[in-house]
């Protein structure tokens, strides 16, 4: 997980990865968006700018997976 404090740049993939780690440890229902923002080192506003709903964090990497799959065809 990223260090605490504000990062120089914000990468939504890093935020999503942090969220997935929290979901795995605590469960999806028990993890709040505030916790994700805190552990990812971003503000709540930044988190919601990239991911308006918690479920969006689950699907954030889907486009990467689809693109990776296409490259193998």
Coordinates of N, CA and C in Angstrom, one line a residue:
X1 N 0.8 -1.2 0.0 CA 0.0 0.0 0.0 C 0.9 1.2 0.0
X2 N 0.4 2.3 -0.6 CA 1.2 3.5 -0.7 C 1.4 4.1 0.7
X3 N 2.5 4.9 0.8 CA 2.8 5.6 2.0 C 1.7 6.6 2.3
X4 N 1.6 7.0 3.6 CA 0.6 8.0 3.9 C 1.1 9.4 3.5
X5 N 0.2 10.3 3.3 CA 0.5 11.6 2.9 C 0.1 11.7 1.4
X6 N 0.1 13.0 1.0 CA -0.4 13.2 -0.4 C 0.7 12.9 -1.4
X7 N 0.3 12.0 -2.4 CA 1.3 11.7 -3.4 C 1.5 12.8 -4.4
X8 N 2.6 12.8 -5.1 CA 2.8 13.9 -6.1 C 1.8 13.8 -7.3
X9 N 1.5 12.6 -7.7 CA 0.5 12.4 -8.7 C -0.5 11.3 -8.2
X10 N -1.7 11.3 -8.7 CA -2.7 10.3 -8.3 C -2.9 9.4 -9.5
X11 N -2.7 8.1 -9.3 CA -3.0 7.1 -10.3 C -4.2 6.3 -9.8
X12 N -5.3 6.4 -10.6 CA -6.5 5.7 -10.2 C -6.3 4.2 -10.0
X13 N -5.3 3.6 -10.8 CA -5.0 2.2 -10.7 C -4.5 1.9 -9.3
X14 N -3.7 2.8 -8.7 CA -3.1 2.6 -7.4 C -4.2 2.6 -6.3
X15 N -5.1 3.6 -6.5 CA -6.3 3.7 -5.6 C -7.1 2.4 -5.6
X16 N -7.4 1.9 -6.8 CA -8.2 0.7 -7.0 C -7.4 -0.5 -6.3
X17 N -6.1 -0.6 -6.5 CA -5.4 -1.7 -5.9 C -5.4 -1.6 -4.4
X18 N -5.3 -0.4 -3.9 CA -5.4 -0.3 -2.4 C -6.8 -0.7 -1.9
X19 N -7.8 -0.3 -2.7 CA -9.2 -0.7 -2.3 C -9.4 -2.2 -2.3
X20 N -8.9 -2.9 -3.3 CA -9.0 -4.3 -3.4 C -8.3 -5.0 -2.3
X21 N -7.1 -4.5 -1.9 CA -6.5 -5.1 -0.7 C -7.3 -4.9 0.6
X22 N -7.9 -3.8 0.7 CA -8.8 -3.6 1.9 C -10.0 -4.5 1.8
X23 N -10.6 -4.6 0.6 CA -11.8 -5.5 0.5 C -11.4 -6.9 0.8
X24 N -10.2 -7.3 0.4 CA -9.8 -8.7 0.7 C -9.6 -8.9 2.2
X25 N -9.0 -7.9 2.9 CA -8.8 -8.1 4.3 C -10.0 -7.9 5.1
X26 N -10.8 -6.9 4.8 CA -12.0 -6.5 5.7 C -13.3 -6.9 5.2
X27 N -13.4 -7.2 3.9 CA -14.7 -7.5 3.2 C -15.2 -6.2 2.5
X28 N -15.9 -6.4 1.4 CA -16.4 -5.3 0.7 C -17.3 -4.4 1.5
X29 N -18.3 -5.0 2.2 CA -19.3 -4.3 3.0 C -18.7 -3.6 4.2
X30 N -17.6 -4.1 4.7 CA -17.1 -3.5 5.9 C -16.1 -2.4 5.6
X31 N -15.7 -2.2 4.4 CA -14.7 -1.2 4.0 C -15.5 0.0 3.5
X32 N -15.1 1.2 4.1 CA -15.7 2.4 3.7 C -14.9 3.2 2.7
X33 N -15.5 4.1 2.0 CA -14.8 4.9 1.0 C -13.8 5.8 1.8
X34 N -14.1 6.2 3.0 CA -13.2 7.0 3.8 C -11.9 6.2 4.1
X35 N -12.1 5.0 4.4 CA -10.9 4.1 4.7 C -10.1 4.0 3.5
X36 N -10.7 3.8 2.3 CA -9.9 3.7 1.1 C -9.1 5.0 0.8
X37 N -9.8 6.1 1.0 CA -9.1 7.4 0.7 C -7.9 7.5 1.7
X38 N -8.1 7.2 3.0 CA -7.1 7.4 3.9 C -5.9 6.5 3.6
X39 N -6.1 5.2 3.4 CA -5.0 4.3 3.1 C -4.3 4.6 1.8
X40 N -5.1 5.0 0.8 CA -4.5 5.4 -0.5 C -3.8 6.7 -0.5
X41 N -4.0 7.5 0.6 CA -3.3 8.8 0.7 C -3.9 9.9 -0.2
X42 N -5.2 9.8 -0.4 CA -5.9 10.8 -1.2 C -7.0 11.4 -0.4
X43 N -7.5 12.5 -0.8 CA -8.7 13.1 -0.2 C -9.9 12.3 -0.6
X44 N -11.0 12.5 0.2 CA -12.3 11.9 -0.2 C -12.8 12.5 -1.5
X45 N -12.5 13.8 -1.7 CA -12.9 14.4 -3.0 C -12.2 13.8 -4.2
X46 N -10.9 13.5 -4.0 CA -10.2 12.9 -5.1 C -10.7 11.5 -5.4
X47 N -10.9 10.7 -4.3 CA -11.4 9.4 -4.5 C -12.7 9.4 -5.3
X48 N -13.7 10.2 -4.9 CA -15.0 10.3 -5.5 C -14.9 10.8 -6.9
X49 N -13.9 11.6 -7.2 CA -13.7 12.1 -8.6 C -13.4 11.0 -9.5
X50 N -12.6 10.0 -9.1 CA -12.3 8.9 -9.9 C -13.3 7.7 -9.8
X51 N -13.8 7.6 -8.6 CA -14.7 6.4 -8.3 C -16.0 6.9 -7.6
X52 N -17.0 7.3 -8.3 CA -18.2 7.8 -7.7 C -18.9 6.9 -6.8
X53 N -18.8 5.6 -7.0 CA -19.4 4.5 -6.2 C -18.3 3.5 -5.7
X54 N -18.5 2.9 -4.6 CA -17.6 1.9 -4.1 C -17.5 0.7 -5.1
X55 N -18.6 0.3 -5.7 CA -18.5 -0.8 -6.7 C -17.6 -0.4 -7.9
X56 N -17.5 0.8 -8.2 CA -16.6 1.2 -9.3 C -15.2 0.8 -9.1
X57 N -14.8 0.7 -7.8 CA -13.4 0.3 -7.4 C -13.2 -1.1 -7.8
X58 N -14.2 -2.0 -7.8 CA -14.1 -3.4 -8.1 C -13.9 -3.6 -9.6
X59 N -14.5 -2.7 -10.4 CA -14.4 -2.8 -11.9 C -13.3 -2.0 -12.5
X60 N -12.6 -1.2 -11.7 CA -11.6 -0.3 -12.3 C -10.6 -0.9 -13.2
X61 N -10.2 -2.1 -12.9 CA -9.1 -2.7 -13.7 C -9.7 -3.6 -14.9
X62 N -11.0 -3.6 -15.0 CA -11.6 -4.5 -16.0 C -11.1 -4.1 -17.4
X63 N -11.0 -2.8 -17.7 CA -10.6 -2.4 -19.0 C -9.2 -2.9 -19.3
X64 N -8.3 -2.9 -18.3 CA -6.9 -3.4 -18.5 C -7.0 -4.9 -18.8
X65 N -7.8 -5.6 -18.1 CA -7.9 -7.0 -18.3 C -8.4 -7.4 -19.7
X66 N -9.4 -6.6 -20.1 CA -9.9 -6.9 -21.5 C -8.9 -6.5 -22.5
X67 N -8.2 -5.4 -22.4 CA -7.2 -5.1 -23.3 C -6.0 -6.1 -23.4
X68 N -5.6 -6.6 -22.2 CA -4.6 -7.6 -22.1 C -5.1 -8.9 -22.8
X69 N -6.3 -9.2 -22.6 CA -6.9 -10.4 -23.3 C -6.8 -10.3 -24.8
X70 N -7.2 -9.1 -25.3 CA -7.2 -8.8 -26.7 C -5.8 -9.0 -27.3
X71 N -4.8 -8.6 -26.6 CA -3.4 -8.7 -27.1 C -3.0 -10.2 -27.3
X72 N -3.6 -11.1 -26.5 CA -3.3 -12.5 -26.6 C -4.0 -13.2 -27.8
X73 N -5.0 -12.5 -28.4 CA -5.7 -13.2 -29.5 C -5.0 -13.2 -30.8

